[in-house]
Amino acid sequence: MMTPREIEKLRQIIALAGSLISSAHADAGKVTSKKSTKENAGTEGKRRRRTGKELADFRKMLVAERKRGVPVSELADKHGISAAYIYQL
């Protein structure tokens, strides 16, 4: 048999689970796709890997801007990358 203390703890667990289920029930109908997650990652400032074609275009654009005399720190802030990454490219 269970002690009264164990029964009370189980009741607390059940009450907590019930409140979690009821709060999660409102979000149950929402479905997110991988595409929307990728789009959100770019807008939230999270890291994103570039494809080969994108990287080549990005490099060309950086080289062109550097030739025009745009400071590396300004480019780094604008594109959300480090200055070291620009020098590496």
PDB file of N, CA and C in Angstrom, residues 3 6 16 29 41 45 54 67 69 87:
ATOM      1  N   THR A   3       1.649   5.168   1.191  1.00  0.00           N
ATOM      2  CA  THR A   3       1.447   6.014   2.362  1.00  0.00           C
ATOM      3  C   THR A   3       0.644   7.247   1.960  1.00  0.00           C
ATOM      4  N   GLU A   6       2.780   9.641  -0.056  1.00  0.00           N
ATOM      5  CA  GLU A   6       2.989   9.257  -1.443  1.00  0.00           C
ATOM      6  C   GLU A   6       1.751   9.558  -2.290  1.00  0.00           C
ATOM      7  N   LEU A  16      -0.213  18.854 -11.777  1.00  0.00           N
ATOM      8  CA  LEU A  16       0.774  19.528 -12.607  1.00  0.00           C
ATOM      9  C   LEU A  16       0.678  19.062 -14.058  1.00  0.00           C
ATOM     10  N   GLY A  29      -2.739  22.662 -32.312  1.00  0.00           N
ATOM     11  CA  GLY A  29      -3.126  22.757 -33.705  1.00  0.00           C
ATOM     12  C   GLY A  29      -2.090  23.396 -34.600  1.00  0.00           C
ATOM     13  N   ALA A  41      15.112  31.490 -38.480  1.00  0.00           N
ATOM     14  CA  ALA A  41      16.481  31.486 -37.972  1.00  0.00           C
ATOM     15  C   ALA A  41      17.268  32.659 -38.545  1.00  0.00           C
ATOM     16  N   GLY A  45      18.718  36.240 -36.030  1.00  0.00           N
ATOM     17  CA  GLY A  45      20.131  36.456 -35.811  1.00  0.00           C
ATOM     18  C   GLY A  45      20.899  35.190 -35.490  1.00  0.00           C
ATOM     19  N   GLU A  54      25.667  30.712 -52.817  1.00  0.00           N
ATOM     20  CA  GLU A  54      25.479  31.906 -51.983  1.00  0.00           C
ATOM     21  C   GLU A  54      26.815  32.418 -51.457  1.00  0.00           C
ATOM     22  N   LYS A  67      36.989  46.923 -52.073  1.00  0.00           N
ATOM     23  CA  LYS A  67      37.695  47.713 -53.081  1.00  0.00           C
ATOM     24  C   LYS A  67      37.175  49.145 -53.128  1.00  0.00           C
ATOM     25  N   GLY A  69      36.390  50.695 -50.537  1.00  0.00           N
ATOM     26  CA  GLY A  69      36.886  51.344 -49.335  1.00  0.00           C
ATOM     27  C   GLY A  69      35.973  51.266 -48.125  1.00  0.00           C
ATOM     28  N   TYR A  87      38.322  38.897 -43.264  1.00  0.00           N
ATOM     29  CA  TYR A  87      39.741  38.801 -43.637  1.00  0.00           C
ATOM     30  C   TYR A  87      40.088  37.399 -44.142  1.00  0.00           C
TER      31      TYR A  87
END
